[in-house]
PDB file of C-alpha atoms in Angstrom:
ATOM      1  CA  MET A  88     283.887 -49.167 -11.319  1.00  0.00           C
ATOM      2  CA  PRO A  89     283.316 -45.671  -9.871  1.00  0.00           C
ATOM      3  CA  GLY A  90     283.063 -46.955  -6.280  1.00  0.00           C
ATOM      4  CA  ALA A  91     286.314 -48.869  -6.609  1.00  0.00           C
ATOM      5  CA  THR A  92     287.917 -45.818  -8.211  1.00  0.00           C
ATOM      6  CA  ASP A  93     287.109 -43.702  -5.164  1.00  0.00           C
ATOM      7  CA  ALA A  94     288.332 -46.409  -2.804  1.00  0.00           C
ATOM      8  CA  THR A  95     291.591 -46.766  -4.719  1.00  0.00           C
ATOM      9  CA  ALA A  96     292.266 -43.023  -4.726  1.00  0.00           C
ATOM     10  CA  ARG A  97     291.544 -42.938  -0.985  1.00  0.00           C
ATOM     11  CA  LEU A  98     293.912 -45.875  -0.413  1.00  0.00           C
ATOM     12  CA  VAL A  99     296.765 -44.386  -2.457  1.00  0.00           C
ATOM     13  CA  ALA A 100     296.319 -41.054  -0.640  1.00  0.00           C
ATOM     14  CA  GLU A 101     296.462 -42.776   2.751  1.00  0.00           C
ATOM     15  CA  LEU A 102     299.529 -44.835   1.838  1.00  0.00           C
ATOM     16  CA  THR A 103     301.184 -41.622   0.645  1.00  0.00           C
ATOM     17  CA  ARG A 104     300.233 -39.741   3.811  1.00  0.00           C
ATOM     18  CA  ARG A 105     301.749 -42.499   5.953  1.00  0.00           C
ATOM     19  CA  GLY A 106     304.834 -42.928   3.775  1.00  0.00           C
ATOM     20  CA  LEU A 107     304.076 -46.602   3.175  1.00  0.00           C
ATOM     21  CA  THR A 108     304.842 -48.721   0.129  1.00  0.00           C
ATOM     22  CA  ILE A 109     302.962 -51.650  -1.370  1.00  0.00           C
ATOM     23  CA  ALA A 110     303.891 -54.554  -3.645  1.00  0.00           C
ATOM     24  CA  VAL A 111     301.387 -56.744  -5.477  1.00  0.00           C
ATOM     25  CA  ALA A 112     301.453 -60.447  -6.433  1.00  0.00           C
ATOM     26  CA  GLU A 113     298.666 -61.513  -8.768  1.00  0.00           C
ATOM     27  CA  SER A 114     297.389 -64.718 -10.219  1.00  0.00           C
ATOM     28  CA  LEU A 115     293.686 -64.691 -11.124  1.00  0.00           C
ATOM     29  CA  THR A 116     293.598 -60.876 -11.416  1.00  0.00           C
ATOM     30  CA  GLY A 117     296.380 -60.962 -14.022  1.00  0.00           C
ATOM     31  CA  GLY A 118     297.729 -57.464 -13.355  1.00  0.00           C
ATOM     32  CA  ALA A 119     294.360 -55.761 -12.858  1.00  0.00           C
ATOM     33  CA  LEU A 120     295.070 -54.896  -9.207  1.00  0.00           C
ATOM     34  CA  THR A 121     298.414 -53.311 -10.018  1.00  0.00           C
ATOM     35  CA  ALA A 122     296.807 -51.444 -12.921  1.00  0.00           C
ATOM     36  CA  GLU A 123     294.049 -50.188 -10.613  1.00  0.00           C
ATOM     37  CA  LEU A 124     296.581 -48.871  -8.104  1.00  0.00           C
ATOM     38  CA  ILE A 125     298.840 -47.170 -10.638  1.00  0.00           C
ATOM     39  CA  ARG A 126     295.893 -45.588 -12.404  1.00  0.00           C
ATOM     40  CA  ILE A 127     295.878 -43.035  -9.579  1.00  0.00           C
ATOM     41  CA  PRO A 128     298.172 -40.014 -10.153  1.00  0.00           C
ATOM     42  CA  GLY A 129     301.060 -40.076  -7.694  1.00  0.00           C
ATOM     43  CA  ALA A 130     300.891 -43.838  -7.135  1.00  0.00           C
ATOM     44  CA  SER A 131     304.565 -44.125  -8.087  1.00  0.00           C
ATOM     45  CA  VAL A 132     305.404 -42.850  -4.597  1.00  0.00           C
ATOM     46  CA  VAL A 133     303.761 -45.865  -2.938  1.00  0.00           C
ATOM     47  CA  VAL A 134     303.576 -48.746  -5.446  1.00  0.00           C
ATOM     48  CA  ASN A 135     306.859 -50.632  -5.649  1.00  0.00           C
ATOM     49  CA  GLY A 136     305.534 -52.877  -8.417  1.00  0.00           C
ATOM     50  CA  GLY A 137     303.621 -55.992  -9.221  1.00  0.00           C
ATOM     51  CA  VAL A 138     304.290 -59.563 -10.281  1.00  0.00           C
ATOM     52  CA  VAL A 139     301.819 -61.590 -12.331  1.00  0.00           C
ATOM     53  CA  ALA A 140     302.622 -65.200 -11.505  1.00  0.00           C
ATOM     54  CA  TYR A 141     299.859 -67.010 -13.337  1.00  0.00           C
ATOM     55  CA  GLN A 142     301.693 -70.336 -13.532  1.00  0.00           C
ATOM     56  CA  SER A 143     302.367 -72.253 -10.322  1.00  0.00           C
ATOM     57  CA  ALA A 144     306.050 -72.660 -11.159  1.00  0.00           C
ATOM     58  CA  LEU A 145     306.421 -68.868 -11.154  1.00  0.00           C
ATOM     59  CA  LYS A 146     304.719 -68.607  -7.787  1.00  0.00           C
ATOM     60  CA  HIS A 147     307.619 -70.715  -6.530  1.00  0.00           C
ATOM     61  CA  THR A 148     310.539 -69.239  -8.476  1.00  0.00           C
ATOM     62  CA  LEU A 149     309.545 -65.553  -8.411  1.00  0.00           C
ATOM     63  CA  LEU A 150     307.667 -65.296  -5.130  1.00  0.00           C
ATOM     64  CA  GLY A 151     309.149 -68.080  -3.019  1.00  0.00           C
ATOM     65  CA  VAL A 152     305.971 -70.088  -2.502  1.00  0.00           C
ATOM     66  CA  ASP A 153     306.890 -73.500  -1.138  1.00  0.00           C
ATOM     67  CA  ALA A 154     307.034 -76.029  -3.979  1.00  0.00           C
ATOM     68  CA  ALA A 155     305.712 -78.829  -1.768  1.00  0.00           C
ATOM     69  CA  LEU A 156     302.698 -76.694  -0.820  1.00  0.00           C
ATOM     70  CA  LEU A 157     301.949 -76.041  -4.474  1.00  0.00           C
ATOM     71  CA  GLU A 158     302.378 -79.725  -5.309  1.00  0.00           C
ATOM     72  CA  GLU A 159     300.096 -80.880  -2.506  1.00  0.00           C
ATOM     73  CA  HIS A 160     297.345 -78.240  -2.639  1.00  0.00           C
ATOM     74  CA  GLY A 161     297.742 -76.413  -5.954  1.00  0.00           C
ATOM     75  CA  PRO A 162     297.769 -72.638  -6.386  1.00  0.00           C
ATOM     76  CA  VAL A 163     294.303 -71.987  -4.924  1.00  0.00           C
ATOM     77  CA  HIS A 164     295.017 -72.245  -1.215  1.00  0.00           C
ATOM     78  CA  PRO A 165     295.176 -69.789   1.701  1.00  0.00           C
ATOM     79  CA  GLN A 166     298.826 -70.590   2.472  1.00  0.00           C
ATOM     80  CA  VAL A 167     299.747 -69.923  -1.155  1.00  0.00           C
ATOM     81  CA  ALA A 168     298.143 -66.472  -0.905  1.00  0.00           C
ATOM     82  CA  LEU A 169     300.068 -65.741   2.303  1.00  0.00           C
ATOM     83  CA  GLN A 170     303.382 -66.870   0.859  1.00  0.00           C
ATOM     84  CA  MET A 171     302.774 -64.876  -2.329  1.00  0.00           C
ATOM     85  CA  ALA A 172     302.105 -61.728  -0.274  1.00  0.00           C
ATOM     86  CA  GLU A 173     305.192 -62.122   1.870  1.00  0.00           C
ATOM     87  CA  GLY A 174     307.309 -63.108  -1.118  1.00  0.00           C
ATOM     88  CA  VAL A 175     306.338 -60.072  -3.192  1.00  0.00           C
ATOM     89  CA  ARG A 176     306.845 -57.752  -0.227  1.00  0.00           C
ATOM     90  CA  THR A 177     310.453 -58.836   0.141  1.00  0.00           C
ATOM     91  CA  ARG A 178     311.309 -59.520  -3.507  1.00  0.00           C
ATOM     92  CA  LEU A 179     310.118 -56.109  -4.689  1.00  0.00           C
ATOM     93  CA  ALA A 180     312.317 -54.317  -2.201  1.00  0.00           C
ATOM     94  CA  VAL A 181     313.616 -50.932  -3.298  1.00  0.00           C
ATOM     95  CA  ASP A 182     317.138 -49.991  -2.228  1.00  0.00           C
ATOM     96  CA  GLY A 183     317.138 -53.003   0.079  1.00  0.00           C
ATOM     97  CA  ARG A 184     313.894 -51.953   1.809  1.00  0.00           C
ATOM     98  CA  PRO A 185     310.989 -54.405   1.473  1.00  0.00           C
ATOM     99  CA  ALA A 186     307.597 -52.966   0.677  1.00  0.00           C
ATOM    100  CA  ASP A 187     305.664 -52.143   3.824  1.00  0.00           C
ATOM    101  CA  ILE A 188     302.656 -54.110   2.569  1.00  0.00           C
ATOM    102  CA  GLY A 189     302.372 -57.115   0.281  1.00  0.00           C
ATOM    103  CA  ILE A 190     299.012 -58.054  -1.208  1.00  0.00           C
ATOM    104  CA  ALA A 191     298.342 -61.196  -3.242  1.00  0.00           C
ATOM    105  CA  THR A 192     295.432 -62.636  -5.204  1.00  0.00           C
ATOM    106  CA  THR A 193     294.936 -66.284  -6.070  1.00  0.00           C
ATOM    107  CA  GLY A 194     291.799 -68.174  -6.959  1.00  0.00           C
ATOM    108  CA  VAL A 195     289.471 -69.395  -9.670  1.00  0.00           C
ATOM    109  CA  ALA A 196     287.849 -66.800 -11.930  1.00  0.00           C
ATOM    110  CA  GLY A 197     286.036 -69.370 -14.057  1.00  0.00           C
ATOM    111  CA  PRO A 198     284.222 -70.333 -16.073  1.00  0.00           C
ATOM    112  CA  ASP A 199     285.420 -73.793 -14.971  1.00  0.00           C
ATOM    113  CA  GLY A 200     286.558 -74.967 -11.560  1.00  0.00           C
ATOM    114  CA  GLN A 201     290.173 -75.754 -10.776  1.00  0.00           C
ATOM    115  CA  GLY A 202     291.682 -78.287  -8.407  1.00  0.00           C
ATOM    116  CA  GLY A 203     288.350 -79.026  -6.779  1.00  0.00           C
ATOM    117  CA  HIS A 204     287.546 -75.337  -6.266  1.00  0.00           C
ATOM    118  CA  GLU A 205     284.465 -73.718  -7.747  1.00  0.00           C
ATOM    119  CA  PRO A 206     284.696 -70.501  -9.783  1.00  0.00           C
ATOM    120  CA  GLY A 207     284.615 -67.535  -7.437  1.00  0.00           C
ATOM    121  CA  THR A 208     286.873 -69.154  -4.837  1.00  0.00           C
ATOM    122  CA  VAL A 209     289.489 -66.507  -4.073  1.00  0.00           C
ATOM    123  CA  PHE A 210     292.129 -65.990  -1.405  1.00  0.00           C
ATOM    124  CA  LEU A 211     293.709 -62.626  -0.698  1.00  0.00           C
ATOM    125  CA  GLY A 212     297.017 -62.665   1.162  1.00  0.00           C
ATOM    126  CA  LEU A 213     298.225 -59.667   3.146  1.00  0.00           C
ATOM    127  CA  ALA A 214     301.690 -59.294   4.611  1.00  0.00           C
ATOM    128  CA  ARG A 215     303.617 -56.650   6.440  1.00  0.00           C
ATOM    129  CA  GLU A 216     306.507 -56.853   8.867  1.00  0.00           C
ATOM    130  CA  GLY A 217     305.556 -59.365  11.540  1.00  0.00           C
ATOM    131  CA  GLU A 218     301.948 -59.827  10.380  1.00  0.00           C
ATOM    132  CA  ILE A 219     300.271 -61.984   7.750  1.00  0.00           C
ATOM    133  CA  SER A 220     296.614 -62.689   7.148  1.00  0.00           C
ATOM    134  CA  VAL A 221     294.401 -64.285   4.554  1.00  0.00           C
ATOM    135  CA  ILE A 222     290.930 -63.311   3.438  1.00  0.00           C
ATOM    136  CA  PRO A 223     288.855 -66.067   1.837  1.00  0.00           C
ATOM    137  CA  LEU A 224     286.233 -64.879  -0.651  1.00  0.00           C
ATOM    138  CA  ARG A 225     283.339 -66.652  -2.299  1.00  0.00           C
ATOM    139  CA  LEU A 226     282.388 -64.479  -5.258  1.00  0.00           C
ATOM    140  CA  HIS A 227     279.619 -64.907  -7.805  1.00  0.00           C
ATOM    141  CA  GLY A 228     279.301 -63.930 -11.425  1.00  0.00           C
ATOM    142  CA  ASP A 229     281.153 -64.502 -14.645  1.00  0.00           C
ATOM    143  CA  ARG A 230     284.925 -64.419 -15.035  1.00  0.00           C
ATOM    144  CA  ALA A 231     285.079 -60.636 -15.475  1.00  0.00           C
ATOM    145  CA  LEU A 232     282.916 -60.012 -12.418  1.00  0.00           C
ATOM    146  CA  VAL A 233     284.968 -62.366 -10.225  1.00  0.00           C
ATOM    147  CA  ARG A 234     288.194 -60.664 -11.283  1.00  0.00           C
ATOM    148  CA  ALA A 235     286.785 -57.153 -10.783  1.00  0.00           C
ATOM    149  CA  ALA A 236     285.331 -58.081  -7.391  1.00  0.00           C
ATOM    150  CA  SER A 237     288.702 -59.557  -6.375  1.00  0.00           C
ATOM    151  CA  VAL A 238     290.437 -56.270  -7.229  1.00  0.00           C
ATOM    152  CA  ALA A 239     287.861 -54.254  -5.276  1.00  0.00           C
ATOM    153  CA  ALA A 240     288.131 -56.634  -2.304  1.00  0.00           C
ATOM    154  CA  ALA A 241     291.929 -56.372  -2.326  1.00  0.00           C
ATOM    155  CA  VAL A 242     291.792 -52.558  -2.271  1.00  0.00           C
ATOM    156  CA  GLU A 243     289.323 -52.756   0.619  1.00  0.00           C
ATOM    157  CA  ALA A 244     291.484 -55.314   2.461  1.00  0.00           C
ATOM    158  CA  VAL A 245     294.503 -53.012   2.406  1.00  0.00           C
ATOM    159  CA  TRP A 246     292.298 -50.100   3.514  1.00  0.00           C
ATOM    160  CA  GLN A 247     291.036 -52.199   6.456  1.00  0.00           C
ATOM    161  CA  LEU A 248     294.610 -53.140   7.360  1.00  0.00           C
ATOM    162  CA  LEU A 249     295.476 -49.438   7.561  1.00  0.00           C
ATOM    163  CA  ALA A 250     292.275 -48.649   9.465  1.00  0.00           C
ATOM    164  CA  ARG A 251     293.237 -51.177  12.165  1.00  0.00           C
ATOM    165  CA  ASP A 252     296.427 -49.178  12.725  1.00  0.00           C
ATOM    166  CA  ALA A 253     294.431 -46.037  13.358  1.00  0.00           C
ATOM    167  CA  VAL A 254     292.414 -47.789  16.086  1.00  0.00           C
ATOM    168  CA  GLU A 255     295.320 -49.487  17.854  1.00  0.00           C
TER     169      GLU A 255
END
């Protein structure tokens, strides 16, 4: 993924330049997003850590996702992504300071659907102090391609979040 590699290096450099930290909550990407971020030399300055919460129960106990939400809608839902992002941001605080940015991935990589969702249905959650947003994705390809595209989209989503700051 040479294009994603460049984007990730650019993102880590920008987070470093701004003195911002990031925490990652992953489901369908299974640690691939965290691995992509920490692959960049110097990422330890900005990456607080990552949580792989593949099972719904862990989304609740580790990340604080509302149990009733999970029961009603399952793990593939925009609100789940938002709550995962906010939960990881605060739970992976360092010295009492939450991460500046939380990013979360949840969805269906395939090959089979889940909970009425087709493979390639993905939600990215983004959280920072006073702001949360969700990015719905409809990706195509096999399981590996959906996971890789989710990682690339998450890197791009954080970059776009930072780019909005530069414009405001």
